[in-house]
Amino acid sequence: MPGQHPHTAGRAVSGGQDDSEVTGSALQGGGLSWRARAALFLATSAFACPLANAVAHAQAAGVATAGMSISAIEVMQLAVFVGVTGAALLSAIVLIRERARTSADNVELRSRLADINAALRRSEALLNLRDQRLVVWAAENKKPELIGTLPVESGAPEDRAAFLAFGRWLMPRSAAALEHAVAGLREKAKHFDLVIESQAGAPLEVHGRKSAAHVLVRFVSLSETQRSQARLKIENQRLAADHDTMIGLLDALNMPAWLRSEDGRLKWVNRAYADAVEAESAEAAVREAKEFLGGQARDAIAAQHKTHPVFEQSLSTVIEGDRRVFAVTDFAGADGSAGLACDISAIETVRTEYERTVRSHADTLDQLNTAVAIFDTDEKLRFFNQAFQKLWGLDSGFLHSAPDNALLLDRLRSSGKIAEQPEWRRWKEGLLGAYRAVESQEHWWHLPDGKTIRVVANPQPKGGVTWVFENLTEKMDLESRYQTAVRVQGETLDNLAEGVAVFGPDGRLRLSNPAFAKLWGLSGDAAKPNVHVSAIRDLCDRQAADSPWPGFVAAITGFDDERRDRHGQTELNNGNVLSYAIIPLPNGQVMMTFVDVTDSVNVERALKDKNEALQKSDQLKNEFVQHVSYELRSPLTNIIGFTELLSLPATGPLTQKQREYVEHVGSSSSVLLTIVNDILDLATVDAGIMQLDISEVHVDRTIAAAAELVADRLEEHSIRLEVDAAAAPKTFHGDEIRVRQILYNLLSNAANYAPEASTIRLTCRHLADGVEFSVHDDGPGMPPDLLDSVFRRFEPRANGGRRRGAGLGLSIVKSFVELHGGSVRIETGKDKGTTVICTFPDMPGIRAAAE
């Protein structure tokens, strides 16, 4: 527009531009970009310059156009307008092109930015997996950054400080190697790849790399296969280190050592080996195959290795012209062998001389009759002669095992070789004080076998004690034995409650104790030694009406040709009963013993009298019960018959109450009849006249019959009977009626104690030698104190039962089962139910009576 400022026009054009974001080239602060401004400047110049030149020429020529008056200012304004318009048009074109290019650049940049963001997320996801962790140092002085995590089983801590303290969670060797590698990476840019092991035993791979700006250490958790390989690598590193250590140790030893390959050739030797074979170096000894041992020794080692991997023996070889003895140890493995030799030449020389001296000394001491034993400073037995072993009668193996002195004394004590001391420990400590003494000590031992030993303990200058045991028993032995025997015998006999008298072959009394004289009422003078048996017989005959002393005299004086032990019993006039025994002794002597058994005899008599009374009472009871039972059976039969007759419709109608009374009378009469029959059966068994009708018992039929008899009682209480006869035989030998009665009593007893709506289990199975019936109920069970009386008669036990009977059911069962030669047992417990088990033999042996 005329008069519009160029800058305003430029702003207008610029104001029509799209406000979309242009990354890197958009208008900033309302101005144009550098490209738009340059284009606008060039366009304005191109259009303004021709117009200005035209106006100048017109003015100079003074041209005037008719009918048209145009001033110079208008011409310039027109030129400026045209120039501005062209510049605006050109600028718009340039801006449109610039906008299109910028939009394309923005699209490309957004695509690249999206790809970079996706790659970044993928990288972060990969780095944050629980199988690796990165430690990144961005600069030398900055703290490292940790990325990712490791599995819990690796033992690596999550905490940053704890993780960077490698020594806390890695094995010491792995931690040291990692610290050294990280230091080399950061300081000298030395890349590394390690396999380390955590204290939890998990192997990890560690890779260290350094770029221009970062130092990275990556910890990678391994798969199972990689772990196995890593463990093998760690084990290989460990074995390699141990191998180097062992090789270094062997090379430092002053003993020849060597390694051989599988074919027996030398593979490695140490410095001492090279010196022994006079080689320049160990490598030269291996290269030249210089052998340390001779061919015969090597053959012996090879022969030993065929049966045993370890060879241990002293071998001789020539070293620097001298023959020396070496203790050679050679081990053969799967891939070769290793050996070590220790020079024992000096030791062997000293040992040979020492053994020669000791052998000569031992030969000398073995010829002595005096027992000698030598103990060293540790109180261990180092030498003993034959007289010592013979004196104590000890096992040669025990003596050669070098027992200590205290153990030897304990052994002598336990075997009764030396006398028991009142204070054994103090006595033994005083005796062993010889090891700390300077002067010799002398003791006298009186052994239990009567020997008297003079014991001399002689301390040795270099420690230890030589013990000398001198036997001085020739005269003292017999006297000591005799006095001891007399004293012990006298004390023993005098304190016996049993009367003892010993007579010689001449019939005279050798010895007796006070109990003998007291039992027979003899005075002290009458029972003195050397009194003839006839004088004692005259005094003793007065004490008993039926005196046994004539037989005693015949046995003592030898008129009875048969010398044998005799036993008997006699009663004195005062009521005392004596039990006697006559025992012949060597040298024609006879010993007589008397024991007062009055109390025992009186008790025995009382028991016999009581037993006879009990038997008579029991017989009377059985006769009474049997008589009463027979007397009760007849009226019971009438009662039952009339009760059944009343129940018949033909008798006449009964009211409901009368019918209930009749039924109650009938059931009570049946129960009473059952009790009477049981009593009669038991009486028959006790009398020994019960006879069983042995035949083939059909198991199924017998079980069904017993179950039918008890069916009403089970149905009354909703109790189910479960029969298991799958393992039962079809038949067995027995009295079918009695077996059915046994099962009926067992089921009735179980029904009495089984809970309402429970199950009773009857099981029958075949045994190797018979048949077993068992009945189980889930009742309250029996306490242990009732098991002893469960089979007793007339002892009803309520114990949670519904009915209180006469207590004969299980007695009948036990009696009939034992008549078959079987047995009954009960398995029960409180709140565990009760199981009664009856066992019948295949071929019953009928007993005369059952308990």
mmCIF file of C-alpha atoms in Angstrom, residues 109-360:
data_model
loop_
_atom_site.group_PDB
_atom_site.id
_atom_site.type_symbol
_atom_site.label_atom_id
_atom_site.label_comp_id
_atom_site.label_asym_id
_atom_site.label_seq_id
_atom_site.Cartn_x
_atom_site.Cartn_y
_atom_site.Cartn_z
ATOM 1 C CA LEU A 109 14.582 -35.416 13.490
ATOM 2 C CA ARG A 110 11.448 -36.703 15.239
ATOM 3 C CA SER A 111 11.960 -40.147 13.679
ATOM 4 C CA ARG A 112 15.582 -40.218 14.716
ATOM 5 C CA LEU A 113 14.658 -39.021 18.213
ATOM 6 C CA ALA A 114 12.048 -41.799 18.512
ATOM 7 C CA ASP A 115 14.628 -44.391 17.382
ATOM 8 C CA ILE A 116 17.122 -43.036 19.872
ATOM 9 C CA ASN A 117 14.537 -43.160 22.686
ATOM 10 C CA ALA A 118 13.601 -46.776 21.782
ATOM 11 C CA ALA A 119 17.256 -47.766 21.675
ATOM 12 C CA LEU A 120 17.773 -46.046 25.029
ATOM 13 C CA ARG A 121 14.862 -47.949 26.568
ATOM 14 C CA ARG A 122 16.154 -51.219 25.147
ATOM 15 C CA SER A 123 19.599 -50.480 26.518
ATOM 16 C CA GLU A 124 18.202 -49.613 29.927
ATOM 17 C CA ALA A 125 16.094 -52.802 29.927
ATOM 18 C CA LEU A 126 19.113 -54.902 29.010
ATOM 19 C CA LEU A 127 21.270 -53.183 31.601
ATOM 20 C CA ASN A 128 18.643 -53.642 34.330
ATOM 21 C CA LEU A 129 18.331 -57.416 33.808
ATOM 22 C CA ARG A 130 19.069 -59.478 36.934
ATOM 23 C CA ASP A 131 22.004 -61.216 35.298
ATOM 24 C CA GLN A 132 24.561 -58.417 35.027
ATOM 25 C CA ARG A 133 25.721 -55.271 36.767
ATOM 26 C CA LEU A 134 27.898 -52.451 35.448
ATOM 27 C CA VAL A 135 30.221 -50.172 37.363
ATOM 28 C CA VAL A 136 30.878 -46.977 35.339
ATOM 29 C CA TRP A 137 33.464 -44.323 36.130
ATOM 30 C CA ALA A 138 32.655 -41.139 34.120
ATOM 31 C CA ALA A 139 35.708 -39.211 35.305
ATOM 32 C CA GLU A 140 38.735 -39.948 37.386
ATOM 33 C CA ASN A 141 37.524 -38.024 40.428
ATOM 34 C CA LYS A 142 33.822 -38.955 40.286
ATOM 35 C CA LYS A 143 32.150 -41.742 42.168
ATOM 36 C CA PRO A 144 31.257 -44.772 40.055
ATOM 37 C CA GLU A 145 27.694 -45.365 38.891
ATOM 38 C CA LEU A 146 26.080 -48.818 39.308
ATOM 39 C CA ILE A 147 23.616 -50.122 36.706
ATOM 40 C CA GLY A 148 21.690 -53.388 36.783
ATOM 41 C CA THR A 149 21.481 -56.145 39.402
ATOM 42 C CA LEU A 150 22.771 -59.643 39.950
ATOM 43 C CA PRO A 151 20.743 -62.692 41.108
ATOM 44 C CA VAL A 152 20.370 -63.218 44.842
ATOM 45 C CA GLU A 153 22.009 -66.646 44.651
ATOM 46 C CA SER A 154 25.206 -65.022 43.372
ATOM 47 C CA GLY A 155 25.794 -63.545 46.832
ATOM 48 C CA ALA A 156 26.332 -60.015 45.465
ATOM 49 C CA PRO A 157 24.844 -57.323 47.746
ATOM 50 C CA GLU A 158 22.427 -54.734 46.334
ATOM 51 C CA ASP A 159 23.849 -51.879 48.378
ATOM 52 C CA ARG A 160 26.295 -49.710 46.407
ATOM 53 C CA ALA A 161 28.966 -49.408 49.101
ATOM 54 C CA ALA A 162 28.723 -53.077 50.047
ATOM 55 C CA PHE A 163 28.974 -54.126 46.385
ATOM 56 C CA LEU A 164 32.096 -52.014 45.739
ATOM 57 C CA ALA A 165 33.742 -53.574 48.834
ATOM 58 C CA PHE A 166 34.720 -56.667 46.866
ATOM 59 C CA GLY A 167 36.535 -58.299 49.771
ATOM 60 C CA ARG A 168 33.280 -58.606 51.748
ATOM 61 C CA TRP A 169 31.375 -60.781 49.306
ATOM 62 C CA LEU A 170 34.060 -62.371 47.118
ATOM 63 C CA MET A 171 36.509 -65.108 47.938
ATOM 64 C CA PRO A 172 39.844 -63.617 49.054
ATOM 65 C CA ARG A 173 41.729 -64.753 45.971
ATOM 66 C CA SER A 174 39.007 -63.491 43.617
ATOM 67 C CA ALA A 175 38.733 -60.160 45.451
ATOM 68 C CA ALA A 176 42.491 -59.569 45.243
ATOM 69 C CA ALA A 177 42.596 -60.435 41.522
ATOM 70 C CA LEU A 178 39.637 -58.146 40.780
ATOM 71 C CA GLU A 179 41.092 -55.206 42.725
ATOM 72 C CA HIS A 180 44.379 -55.589 40.879
ATOM 73 C CA ALA A 181 42.633 -55.780 37.476
ATOM 74 C CA VAL A 182 40.429 -52.718 38.153
ATOM 75 C CA ALA A 183 43.453 -50.682 39.247
ATOM 76 C CA GLY A 184 45.280 -51.659 36.046
ATOM 77 C CA LEU A 185 42.212 -50.778 33.952
ATOM 78 C CA ARG A 186 41.784 -47.306 35.448
ATOM 79 C CA GLU A 187 45.442 -46.383 35.587
ATOM 80 C CA LYS A 188 46.912 -48.082 32.518
ATOM 81 C CA ALA A 189 43.801 -48.860 30.410
ATOM 82 C CA LYS A 190 44.571 -52.595 30.588
ATOM 83 C CA HIS A 191 41.465 -54.482 29.572
ATOM 84 C CA PHE A 192 40.707 -57.706 31.454
ATOM 85 C CA ASP A 193 38.386 -60.745 31.496
ATOM 86 C CA LEU A 194 38.170 -62.651 34.763
ATOM 87 C CA VAL A 195 36.138 -65.451 36.340
ATOM 88 C CA ILE A 196 35.636 -64.799 40.031
ATOM 89 C CA GLU A 197 33.875 -66.694 42.813
ATOM 90 C CA SER A 198 31.604 -65.211 45.471
ATOM 91 C CA GLN A 199 31.559 -66.369 49.066
ATOM 92 C CA ALA A 200 28.226 -68.030 48.256
ATOM 93 C CA GLY A 201 30.113 -70.289 45.813
ATOM 94 C CA ALA A 202 28.616 -68.718 42.636
ATOM 95 C CA PRO A 203 31.027 -68.013 39.737
ATOM 96 C CA LEU A 204 30.782 -64.684 37.880
ATOM 97 C CA GLU A 205 32.410 -63.325 34.753
ATOM 98 C CA VAL A 206 33.948 -59.846 34.986
ATOM 99 C CA HIS A 207 34.914 -57.807 31.899
ATOM 100 C CA GLY A 208 36.809 -54.509 32.174
ATOM 101 C CA ARG A 209 36.966 -51.978 29.326
ATOM 102 C CA LYS A 210 38.022 -48.307 29.044
ATOM 103 C CA SER A 211 36.779 -45.801 26.434
ATOM 104 C CA ALA A 212 37.748 -42.169 25.880
ATOM 105 C CA ALA A 213 35.398 -40.872 28.573
ATOM 106 C CA HIS A 214 34.337 -43.901 30.633
ATOM 107 C CA VAL A 215 35.742 -46.878 32.531
ATOM 108 C CA LEU A 216 33.337 -49.865 32.591
ATOM 109 C CA VAL A 217 33.471 -53.045 34.643
ATOM 110 C CA ARG A 218 30.687 -55.528 33.897
ATOM 111 C CA PHE A 219 29.720 -58.400 36.236
ATOM 112 C CA VAL A 220 27.815 -61.172 34.443
ATOM 113 C CA SER A 221 25.920 -64.036 36.079
ATOM 114 C CA LEU A 222 26.493 -67.290 34.252
ATOM 115 C CA SER A 223 24.158 -70.027 33.086
ATOM 116 C CA GLU A 224 24.438 -73.502 34.527
ATOM 117 C CA THR A 225 26.747 -74.646 31.742
ATOM 118 C CA GLN A 226 28.797 -71.502 31.995
ATOM 119 C CA ARG A 227 28.930 -71.924 35.746
ATOM 120 C CA SER A 228 30.307 -75.394 35.357
ATOM 121 C CA GLN A 229 32.926 -74.085 32.957
ATOM 122 C CA ALA A 230 33.671 -71.171 35.270
ATOM 123 C CA ARG A 231 34.044 -73.466 38.244
ATOM 124 C CA LEU A 232 36.372 -75.638 36.235
ATOM 125 C CA LYS A 233 38.356 -72.557 35.273
ATOM 126 C CA ILE A 234 38.538 -71.402 38.890
ATOM 127 C CA GLU A 235 39.498 -74.892 40.000
ATOM 128 C CA ASN A 236 42.109 -74.973 37.267
ATOM 129 C CA GLN A 237 43.523 -71.651 38.447
ATOM 130 C CA ARG A 238 43.546 -72.923 42.012
ATOM 131 C CA LEU A 239 45.179 -76.195 41.050
ATOM 132 C CA ALA A 240 47.724 -74.356 38.949
ATOM 133 C CA ALA A 241 48.588 -72.119 41.891
ATOM 134 C CA ASP A 242 48.794 -75.114 44.237
ATOM 135 C CA HIS A 243 50.918 -76.937 41.693
ATOM 136 C CA ASP A 244 53.343 -74.042 41.471
ATOM 137 C CA THR A 245 53.473 -73.874 45.260
ATOM 138 C CA MET A 246 54.156 -77.587 45.630
ATOM 139 C CA ILE A 247 56.774 -77.518 42.885
ATOM 140 C CA GLY A 248 58.456 -74.588 44.629
ATOM 141 C CA LEU A 249 58.418 -76.437 47.941
ATOM 142 C CA LEU A 250 59.812 -79.629 46.425
ATOM 143 C CA ASP A 251 62.529 -77.670 44.669
ATOM 144 C CA ALA A 252 63.512 -76.016 47.954
ATOM 145 C CA LEU A 253 63.752 -79.335 49.834
ATOM 146 C CA ASN A 254 67.146 -80.823 50.503
ATOM 147 C CA MET A 255 65.776 -84.202 49.486
ATOM 148 C CA PRO A 256 65.727 -85.593 45.960
ATOM 149 C CA ALA A 257 62.246 -85.401 44.424
ATOM 150 C CA TRP A 258 61.024 -86.366 40.947
ATOM 151 C CA LEU A 259 58.000 -86.656 38.698
ATOM 152 C CA ARG A 260 57.628 -89.313 36.011
ATOM 153 C CA SER A 261 55.317 -89.562 33.030
ATOM 154 C CA GLU A 262 53.032 -92.478 32.393
ATOM 155 C CA ASP A 263 55.734 -94.374 30.483
ATOM 156 C CA GLY A 264 58.198 -93.995 33.383
ATOM 157 C CA ARG A 265 60.394 -91.285 31.930
ATOM 158 C CA LEU A 266 61.550 -88.392 34.079
ATOM 159 C CA LYS A 267 59.379 -85.315 33.675
ATOM 160 C CA TRP A 268 60.695 -83.055 36.438
ATOM 161 C CA VAL A 269 63.313 -83.205 39.205
ATOM 162 C CA ASN A 270 64.307 -80.756 41.912
ATOM 163 C CA ARG A 271 67.668 -79.191 42.625
ATOM 164 C CA ALA A 272 68.634 -81.835 45.234
ATOM 165 C CA TYR A 273 68.003 -84.575 42.657
ATOM 166 C CA ALA A 274 70.260 -82.819 40.144
ATOM 167 C CA ASP A 275 73.011 -82.485 42.761
ATOM 168 C CA ALA A 276 72.685 -86.151 43.725
ATOM 169 C CA VAL A 277 73.115 -87.348 40.103
ATOM 170 C CA GLU A 278 75.825 -84.721 39.479
ATOM 171 C CA ALA A 279 73.897 -82.936 36.729
ATOM 172 C CA GLU A 280 74.453 -79.288 35.751
ATOM 173 C CA SER A 281 70.812 -78.436 36.395
ATOM 174 C CA ALA A 282 67.477 -80.043 36.940
ATOM 175 C CA GLU A 283 66.603 -79.555 33.253
ATOM 176 C CA ALA A 284 69.818 -81.276 32.258
ATOM 177 C CA ALA A 285 69.070 -84.221 34.564
ATOM 178 C CA VAL A 286 65.649 -84.632 32.914
ATOM 179 C CA ARG A 287 67.028 -84.173 29.424
ATOM 180 C CA GLU A 288 69.829 -86.689 29.950
ATOM 181 C CA ALA A 289 67.511 -89.075 31.893
ATOM 182 C CA LYS A 290 69.937 -89.470 34.790
ATOM 183 C CA GLU A 291 68.483 -91.893 37.309
ATOM 184 C CA PHE A 292 68.866 -91.463 41.046
ATOM 185 C CA LEU A 293 68.112 -95.090 41.940
ATOM 186 C CA GLY A 294 69.523 -98.209 40.411
ATOM 187 C CA GLY A 295 67.672 -100.434 37.970
ATOM 188 C CA GLN A 296 66.848 -103.062 40.590
ATOM 189 C CA ALA A 297 65.322 -100.475 42.900
ATOM 190 C CA ARG A 298 63.269 -99.017 40.054
ATOM 191 C CA ASP A 299 62.058 -102.493 39.109
ATOM 192 C CA ALA A 300 60.998 -103.073 42.728
ATOM 193 C CA ILE A 301 59.058 -99.797 42.704
ATOM 194 C CA ALA A 302 57.357 -100.670 39.412
ATOM 195 C CA ALA A 303 56.414 -104.129 40.698
ATOM 196 C CA GLN A 304 54.947 -102.627 43.859
ATOM 197 C CA HIS A 305 52.883 -100.123 41.835
ATOM 198 C CA LYS A 306 51.144 -102.964 40.027
ATOM 199 C CA THR A 307 49.319 -103.912 43.211
ATOM 200 C CA HIS A 308 49.546 -100.816 45.377
ATOM 201 C CA PRO A 309 49.899 -97.151 44.413
ATOM 202 C CA VAL A 310 52.231 -96.248 47.290
ATOM 203 C CA PHE A 311 55.775 -97.566 47.633
ATOM 204 C CA GLU A 312 57.520 -96.983 50.967
ATOM 205 C CA GLN A 313 60.848 -98.650 51.610
ATOM 206 C CA SER A 314 64.452 -97.943 52.506
ATOM 207 C CA LEU A 315 66.715 -98.273 49.456
ATOM 208 C CA SER A 316 70.430 -97.825 49.019
ATOM 209 C CA THR A 317 72.198 -95.965 46.221
ATOM 210 C CA VAL A 318 75.638 -94.537 45.507
ATOM 211 C CA ILE A 319 76.026 -90.768 45.966
ATOM 212 C CA GLU A 320 79.450 -89.182 45.290
ATOM 213 C CA GLY A 321 81.117 -92.564 45.626
ATOM 214 C CA ASP A 322 79.480 -93.446 48.968
ATOM 215 C CA ARG A 323 76.653 -95.852 49.449
ATOM 216 C CA ARG A 324 73.813 -94.230 51.326
ATOM 217 C CA VAL A 325 70.427 -95.362 52.528
ATOM 218 C CA PHE A 326 67.332 -93.361 51.569
ATOM 219 C CA ALA A 327 63.763 -93.660 52.776
ATOM 220 C CA VAL A 328 61.992 -93.648 49.402
ATOM 221 C CA THR A 329 58.295 -92.842 49.017
ATOM 222 C CA ASP A 330 56.885 -93.160 45.512
ATOM 223 C CA PHE A 331 53.245 -92.657 44.536
ATOM 224 C CA ALA A 332 51.816 -93.868 41.219
ATOM 225 C CA GLY A 333 48.785 -92.133 39.757
ATOM 226 C CA ALA A 334 46.816 -92.586 36.557
ATOM 227 C CA ASP A 335 49.074 -90.287 34.508
ATOM 228 C CA GLY A 336 52.444 -90.863 36.107
ATOM 229 C CA SER A 337 54.225 -91.092 39.417
ATOM 230 C CA ALA A 338 56.047 -88.916 41.945
ATOM 231 C CA GLY A 339 58.767 -89.786 44.406
ATOM 232 C CA LEU A 340 60.713 -88.375 47.337
ATOM 233 C CA ALA A 341 63.892 -89.695 48.981
ATOM 234 C CA CYS A 342 65.167 -88.811 52.451
ATOM 235 C CA ASP A 343 68.754 -89.602 53.419
ATOM 236 C CA ILE A 344 68.699 -91.790 56.549
ATOM 237 C CA SER A 345 72.215 -93.199 56.323
ATOM 238 C CA ALA A 346 73.367 -91.715 59.627
ATOM 239 C CA ILE A 347 70.150 -92.706 61.334
ATOM 240 C CA GLU A 348 70.443 -96.268 60.059
ATOM 241 C CA THR A 349 74.000 -96.522 61.353
ATOM 242 C CA VAL A 350 73.032 -95.337 64.813
ATOM 243 C CA ARG A 351 69.935 -97.505 64.788
ATOM 244 C CA THR A 352 71.906 -100.595 63.858
ATOM 245 C CA GLU A 353 74.382 -100.036 66.676
ATOM 246 C CA TYR A 354 71.624 -99.284 69.137
ATOM 247 C CA GLU A 355 69.677 -102.380 68.149
ATOM 248 C CA ARG A 356 72.797 -104.507 68.546
ATOM 249 C CA THR A 357 73.361 -103.150 72.039
ATOM 250 C CA VAL A 358 69.727 -103.524 73.039
ATOM 251 C CA ARG A 359 69.605 -107.054 71.670
ATOM 252 C CA SER A 360 72.664 -108.034 73.689
#
